[in-house]
C-alpha positions as MATLAB code, in Angstrom:
seq = 'MDNIDAMPFSSQEQALEANTFAWDGNGFEAGIGIAASGGGFRAMLFHVGAFVRLAELGLLQQARRISAVSGGSIATAWLACVWPDLVRENFANMGDVFVEPMLDFARSRIDFAAAVMGLLPGTSAAAQVAKVYDRHLFRGRSLQDLPDQPQFMFCASNLQTGVLWRFCKDYAGDYLVGRIDRPNFPLAQAVAASSAFPPILSPMILDFADGSFEDWPTAPRRPVPGIGNFRKNVILTDGGVYDNHGIEPLVKRFATLFVSDGGAPFGRNPRLYRNWVSQLRRILDVTDNQVRALRRHDLIGRFRGAHAYDDEASLVTAQAYARFGAYWGIDTDPSKLVPNDALPCSVDAASSLSAVPTRLTNLGDDVSEKLVNWGYAICDRSVRANYTGTISPVAPVWLFPGRALT';
ca = [
       0.000    0.000    0.000;
       1.187    3.555   -0.733;
       2.726    5.530    2.112;
       0.111    8.135    3.087;
       2.834   10.496    4.342;
       4.288   10.599    0.823;
       1.067   11.900   -0.675;
       1.225   15.617   -1.676;
      -2.031   16.374    0.180;
      -4.512   14.566    2.316;
      -8.087   14.665    0.965;
      -9.003   17.104    3.746;
      -6.109   19.441    2.914;
      -6.824   19.287   -0.801;
     -10.486   20.145   -0.206;
      -9.415   23.126    1.911;
      -6.985   24.343   -0.752;
      -9.627   24.019   -3.484;
     -12.157   25.898   -1.369;
      -9.888   28.841   -0.579;
      -7.905   29.074   -3.814;
      -8.582   32.244   -5.867;
      -7.544   32.410   -9.506;
      -5.653   35.558  -10.495;
      -5.765   36.634   -6.853;
      -9.342   37.857   -7.270;
     -12.028   37.381   -4.641;
     -15.799   37.584   -4.601;
     -17.153   40.461   -6.689;
     -20.244   41.827   -8.406;
     -20.848   40.621  -11.947;
     -22.432   37.906  -14.055;
     -20.942   34.473  -14.641;
     -22.507   32.004  -17.088;
     -21.898   28.244  -17.075;
     -22.603   25.718  -19.841;
     -22.504   22.029  -18.908;
     -21.310   18.947  -20.706;
     -23.466   16.495  -22.611;
     -22.204   16.084  -26.191;
     -24.115   17.578  -29.114;
     -27.311   17.393  -27.051;
     -25.907   19.893  -24.548;
     -24.189   21.961  -27.235;
     -27.481   22.622  -29.031;
     -29.416   23.129  -25.794;
     -26.935   25.845  -24.780;
     -27.156   27.494  -28.201;
     -30.837   28.210  -27.554;
     -30.130   29.362  -24.002;
     -27.406   31.786  -25.160;
     -29.794   33.321  -27.685;
     -32.433   33.928  -25.031;
     -29.875   35.324  -22.566;
     -28.818   37.801  -25.258;
     -32.432   38.838  -25.916;
     -32.882   39.434  -22.192;
     -29.768   41.625  -22.181;
     -27.799   39.314  -19.859;
     -25.284   37.588  -22.130;
     -23.796   40.966  -23.055;
     -23.080   41.678  -19.370;
     -21.208   38.435  -18.653;
     -17.793   38.815  -17.030;
     -16.849   35.146  -17.463;
     -18.408   32.290  -19.445;
     -17.268   28.887  -18.212;
     -17.912   25.654  -20.100;
     -17.378   21.924  -20.005;
     -17.348   19.277  -22.742;
     -20.265   19.765  -25.160;
     -20.864   23.163  -23.609;
     -17.301   24.114  -24.538;
     -18.066   23.649  -28.245;
     -20.962   26.120  -28.178;
     -19.088   28.522  -25.905;
     -15.925   28.446  -28.028;
     -17.908   29.258  -31.161;
     -19.685   32.031  -29.270;
     -16.223   33.426  -28.440;
     -15.170   33.207  -32.093;
     -18.138   35.285  -33.301;
     -18.357   37.584  -30.269;
     -16.910   40.652  -32.080;
     -19.447   40.189  -34.904;
     -22.277   39.909  -32.379;
     -21.181   43.021  -30.513;
     -21.041   45.046  -33.731;
     -24.674   44.176  -34.497;
     -25.885   44.430  -30.877;
     -26.506   40.646  -30.916;
     -29.307   40.981  -33.484;
     -27.428   38.625  -35.846;
     -27.206   35.562  -33.567;
     -29.238   33.413  -35.917;
     -26.891   33.897  -38.853;
     -23.467   33.967  -37.212;
     -24.023   31.740  -34.170;
     -27.047   29.417  -34.457;
     -26.793   28.297  -38.101;
     -23.051   27.417  -37.957;
     -23.730   25.393  -34.800;
     -26.534   23.476  -36.493;
     -24.300   22.839  -39.485;
     -21.510   21.548  -37.251;
     -24.018   19.344  -35.408;
     -24.460   17.381  -38.650;
     -20.898   16.051  -38.238;
     -20.216   12.490  -37.160;
     -17.198   12.692  -34.890;
     -17.015   10.299  -31.965;
     -17.043    6.875  -33.685;
     -14.622    7.882  -36.456;
     -12.286    9.572  -33.951;
     -12.310    6.504  -31.717;
     -11.354    4.242  -34.628;
      -8.686    6.591  -36.006;
      -7.314    6.997  -32.490;
      -6.279    3.332  -32.500;
      -3.638    4.070  -35.126;
      -0.046    4.530  -33.901;
       1.182    8.075  -33.344;
      -2.220    9.587  -32.589;
      -5.165    9.366  -30.180;
      -8.927    9.755  -30.276;
      -8.661   13.118  -28.490;
      -6.148   14.360  -31.069;
      -8.482   13.260  -33.873;
     -11.390   15.127  -32.271;
      -9.232   18.263  -32.110;
      -8.454   17.943  -35.836;
     -12.160   17.719  -36.694;
     -13.001   20.699  -34.484;
     -10.296   22.756  -36.137;
     -11.097   21.723  -39.700;
     -14.855   22.244  -39.503;
     -15.264   25.019  -36.942;
     -12.321   26.867  -35.388;
     -10.032   27.029  -38.461;
      -6.668   27.651  -36.843;
      -7.793   29.959  -34.049;
      -5.860   29.841  -30.783;
      -6.679   30.868  -27.240;
      -4.989   34.195  -28.008;
      -7.684   34.921  -30.610;
     -10.384   34.991  -27.921;
     -11.923   38.302  -26.808;
     -10.490   39.967  -23.712;
     -14.017   40.440  -22.321;
     -15.869   38.419  -21.347;
     -13.349   35.845  -20.223;
     -14.108   32.541  -21.956;
     -12.956   29.519  -19.963;
     -12.868   25.872  -21.027;
     -12.542   23.262  -18.294;
     -10.919   19.826  -18.380;
     -10.028   17.397  -15.580;
      -6.394   16.658  -14.737;
      -6.158   12.904  -14.167;
      -2.819   13.280  -12.367;
      -3.764   15.918   -9.788;
      -7.493   15.167   -9.651;
      -8.489   18.844   -9.947;
      -9.990   21.121  -12.569;
      -7.708   22.287  -15.377;
      -8.666   25.577  -17.043;
      -7.914   26.986  -20.491;
      -8.486   30.678  -21.220;
      -6.736   33.545  -22.981;
      -4.920   34.684  -19.836;
      -3.661   31.337  -18.577;
      -3.875   27.551  -18.652;
      -3.273   25.213  -15.760;
      -4.544   23.993  -12.434;
      -3.863   25.238   -8.948;
      -1.496   22.377   -8.050;
       0.576   22.111  -11.243;
       0.721   25.882  -11.794;
      -0.052   28.103  -14.751;
       1.153   29.011  -18.219;
       0.556   32.679  -18.922;
      -0.864   33.815  -22.286;
      -0.963   30.253  -23.684;
      -0.986   29.879  -27.448;
      -2.818   26.545  -27.513;
      -5.045   25.858  -30.523;
      -8.635   26.555  -29.531;
      -9.619   23.176  -30.991;
      -7.163   21.423  -28.671;
      -8.552   23.143  -25.576;
     -12.121   22.247  -26.535;
     -11.133   18.674  -27.393;
      -9.480   18.281  -23.981;
     -12.639   19.621  -22.334;
     -14.787   17.136  -24.296;
     -12.487   14.100  -24.097;
     -15.258   11.773  -22.970;
     -13.738    8.768  -21.153;
     -12.714    6.172  -21.996;
     -13.366    6.375  -25.749;
     -12.211    9.935  -26.519;
      -9.815   10.249  -23.581;
      -7.175   11.233  -22.623;
      -5.680   14.362  -24.151;
      -1.939   14.311  -23.430;
      -0.031   17.599  -23.489;
       3.784   17.714  -23.457;
       5.642   20.745  -22.093;
       9.233   21.922  -22.123;
      11.038   22.628  -18.862;
      10.228   26.061  -17.490;
       6.790   26.317  -19.124;
       4.931   26.667  -15.814;
       4.940   29.337  -13.135;
       3.875   28.829   -9.543;
       0.754   30.626   -8.484;
       1.214   33.524   -6.018;
      -1.278   31.722   -3.782;
       0.518   28.401   -4.096;
      -0.344   25.424   -1.852;
       1.073   25.560    1.653;
       3.003   22.356    1.089;
       4.909   22.007   -2.218;
       3.810   19.101   -4.390;
       6.599   16.473   -4.305;
       8.109   15.891   -7.731;
       6.237   18.826   -9.272;
       8.505   18.669  -12.326;
       6.991   15.323  -13.297;
       3.481   16.830  -13.197;
       4.632   19.662  -15.468;
       6.286   17.514  -18.135;
       3.301   15.508  -19.404;
      -0.211   16.609  -18.459;
      -2.977   14.036  -18.921;
      -6.435   15.561  -19.301;
      -9.914   14.132  -19.640;
     -13.427   15.513  -19.979;
     -14.122   18.471  -17.703;
     -17.367   16.807  -16.663;
     -15.418   14.239  -14.658;
     -14.662   16.966  -12.109;
     -17.580   19.368  -12.591;
     -20.126   18.687  -15.313;
     -22.000   21.920  -14.610;
     -19.002   24.166  -15.255;
     -19.725   26.286  -12.174;
     -16.487   25.769  -10.242;
     -14.721   28.755  -11.904;
     -17.708   30.997  -11.136;
     -19.369   30.211   -7.849;
     -16.751   31.718   -5.511;
     -16.121   34.663   -7.824;
     -19.348   36.284   -9.067;
     -22.511   37.457   -7.342;
     -24.850   36.482  -10.195;
     -24.815   33.082  -11.877;
     -26.749   31.670  -14.807;
     -26.270   27.920  -15.215;
     -27.419   25.971  -18.276;
     -27.349   22.213  -17.664;
     -27.658   19.932  -20.678;
     -26.253   16.898  -18.874;
     -28.044   13.564  -19.133;
     -30.490   12.937  -16.280;
     -29.744    9.959  -14.059;
     -31.778    6.957  -15.229;
     -33.570    4.781  -12.708;
     -33.395    1.165  -13.782;
     -34.926   -2.005  -12.257;
     -32.233   -4.226  -13.787;
     -30.077   -6.407  -11.567;
     -26.409   -5.519  -11.946;
     -24.770   -8.871  -11.243;
     -21.618   -9.024  -13.362;
     -18.521   -7.012  -12.534;
     -18.545   -4.763  -15.609;
     -22.186   -3.680  -15.334;
     -21.826   -3.177  -11.565;
     -18.763   -0.959  -12.021;
     -20.453    1.110  -14.738;
     -23.555    1.581  -12.598;
     -21.466    2.514   -9.542;
     -19.679    5.182  -11.570;
     -23.057    6.516  -12.761;
     -24.397    6.648   -9.201;
     -21.247    8.405   -7.965;
     -21.406   10.936  -10.793;
     -25.082   11.579  -10.132;
     -24.405   12.168   -6.440;
     -21.703   14.758   -7.197;
     -23.950   16.571   -9.671;
     -26.857   16.523   -7.246;
     -24.720   18.024   -4.472;
     -23.569   20.830   -6.759;
     -27.138   21.554   -7.845;
     -28.438   21.547   -4.269;
     -25.660   23.920   -3.225;
     -26.444   26.228   -6.146;
     -30.199   26.273   -5.489;
     -29.503   26.942   -1.811;
     -27.406   29.945   -2.800;
     -30.211   31.284   -5.009;
     -32.733   30.920   -2.194;
     -30.425   32.769    0.164;
     -30.313   35.790   -2.145;
     -33.807   36.869   -1.028;
     -32.184   38.382    2.066;
     -30.184   40.870   -0.049;
     -31.272   43.906   -2.043;
     -28.611   43.874   -4.749;
     -25.163   42.616   -5.723;
     -23.409   45.351   -3.753;
     -24.999   44.328   -0.465;
     -24.310   40.668   -1.164;
     -20.625   41.319   -1.942;
     -20.214   43.599    1.074;
     -21.534   40.796    3.273;
     -19.252   38.255    1.534;
     -22.379   36.141    1.420;
     -22.899   32.505    0.531;
     -25.989   33.559   -1.445;
     -26.072   34.249   -5.189;
     -28.505   35.888   -7.589;
     -29.354   34.162  -10.854;
     -31.064   31.086  -12.260;
     -30.501   27.427  -13.111;
     -32.219   25.382  -15.802;
     -31.679   21.778  -16.827;
     -32.565   19.751  -19.865;
     -34.892   17.724  -17.638;
     -36.480   20.723  -15.847;
     -40.270   20.389  -15.699;
     -41.645   23.359  -17.695;
     -44.971   23.189  -15.864;
     -43.247   24.380  -12.660;
     -41.923   27.592  -14.249;
     -44.701   29.588  -15.875;
     -43.947   33.324  -16.214;
     -46.241   35.496  -18.309;
     -46.201   34.784  -22.051;
     -44.014   31.686  -21.674;
     -43.781   29.566  -24.804;
     -46.002   26.460  -24.530;
     -43.897   23.390  -23.790;
     -45.173   19.835  -23.546;
     -43.672   17.928  -20.640;
     -43.491   14.812  -22.830;
     -41.680   16.668  -25.627;
     -39.156   18.100  -23.183;
     -38.663   14.706  -21.531;
     -37.928   13.028  -24.867;
     -35.187   15.576  -25.588;
     -33.522   14.921  -22.237;
     -33.226   11.256  -23.277;
     -31.163   12.034  -26.413;
     -27.864   10.100  -26.126;
     -24.620   11.835  -25.182;
     -22.833   11.665  -28.525;
     -20.704   13.791  -30.831;
     -22.694   12.768  -33.883;
     -25.551   13.913  -36.097;
     -28.843   13.810  -34.192;
     -30.944   14.810  -37.199;
     -32.310   18.261  -38.004;
     -35.629   17.655  -36.241;
     -34.064   16.763  -32.897;
     -31.278   19.349  -33.245;
     -33.660   22.249  -33.860;
     -35.957   21.085  -31.078;
     -32.997   21.034  -28.682;
     -32.195   24.654  -29.599;
     -35.858   25.579  -29.067;
     -35.942   23.766  -25.719;
     -32.799   25.486  -24.422;
     -34.271   28.830  -25.467;
     -37.669   28.171  -23.880;
     -36.550   26.746  -20.537;
     -33.866   29.424  -20.123;
     -36.575   32.033  -20.672;
     -38.899   30.394  -18.149;
     -36.248   29.972  -15.471;
     -34.709   33.439  -15.762;
     -38.032   35.283  -15.779;
     -39.433   33.138  -12.950;
     -36.380   33.266  -10.665;
     -34.100   36.198  -11.426;
     -34.947   39.434   -9.620;
     -32.580   41.707  -11.551;
     -33.303   43.892  -14.560;
     -33.903   42.197  -17.918;
     -34.997   43.431  -21.348;
     -38.770   43.036  -21.917;
     -38.401   41.081  -25.149;
     -41.161   38.499  -25.587;
     -39.937   34.961  -26.418;
     -40.519   33.640  -29.940;
     -39.659   30.148  -31.181;
     -36.359   30.158  -33.051;
     -37.717   27.325  -35.202;
     -41.518   27.692  -35.326;
     -41.897   24.397  -37.176;
     -40.234   22.557  -34.233;
     -42.394   23.925  -31.409;
     -42.480   21.721  -28.297;
     -46.236   21.204  -28.143;
];
């Protein structure tokens, strides 16, 4: 058995470090953070609709940081690519420059082909996914091509340190390994690392020269033994392994949070899991569901606590646990959120969309456009039912009228 004293941190110490660590030395402040979860093309398209509605409500434009995981990273990265075009047209052109390219990309068939090609020597499935992303969507862009504001952040999980790895224009790294300032990674590589779904599309392995990393000013109290080995080859997997909601980079930083969750709901199943393989898979699913549920419960508790505060300034002054904002999930019951003039949504139609498999492959135009509509509609319902701040009084209208969820 491993010597516990040789471990860099105990689980209790690591949890304390993660809880108190502040990226860039910044603490809790006023401002909007937006999170987009993982979930393959299903989540990607769901978030596309949500981003459109957030822009109509005048909230997307105010975001200070947009954090994303896995499938959410694809939609968020494309949003970053077209952000200057959107700003120039006051976001009135989202259909042409954001939605339609996403729908076109969603017709790709990526995961199976990448998995097969990844078996060839000298490559990997994750590297093949990055090539497809770059060829069909990002076209040579790097992290340094991202806008300065808002800060777009793409999250992966570091299999070696067990913590969240972040890619953005300002830095890349995790709080144990350290950071690389102004990284020039291909945008496609960052998104592929974030969406390296295990075990088929995982891992993404990054090699670094000596001296690439800097320690953080707020470095861990105890140095990580053999830190040079952690900085030579970094092994990353899907960001959803650590935090499928994408809220970790936001929740301790910003007073207002909007969280779009396109992750697959946990499926109850009466089957008996007798053999080792099916037991292990089900145990992993149960563990993952428990982590997600705890994050959601914490987030909802923060939203409920915000009723005691008048505005962001009072909440920040109090250094409160509470947060303003809203959460919506792909399996949210639309009948429980009914603001005025909400678009009619059938519970059965919404439920069928939440059951779409987690794949990076063509789902068909009917399902794809319905997913965009559903993200738009449930974002609208949740924000207008739960958020107490100022929003633009723009009535919701189906993005694809022929795919209404009735």
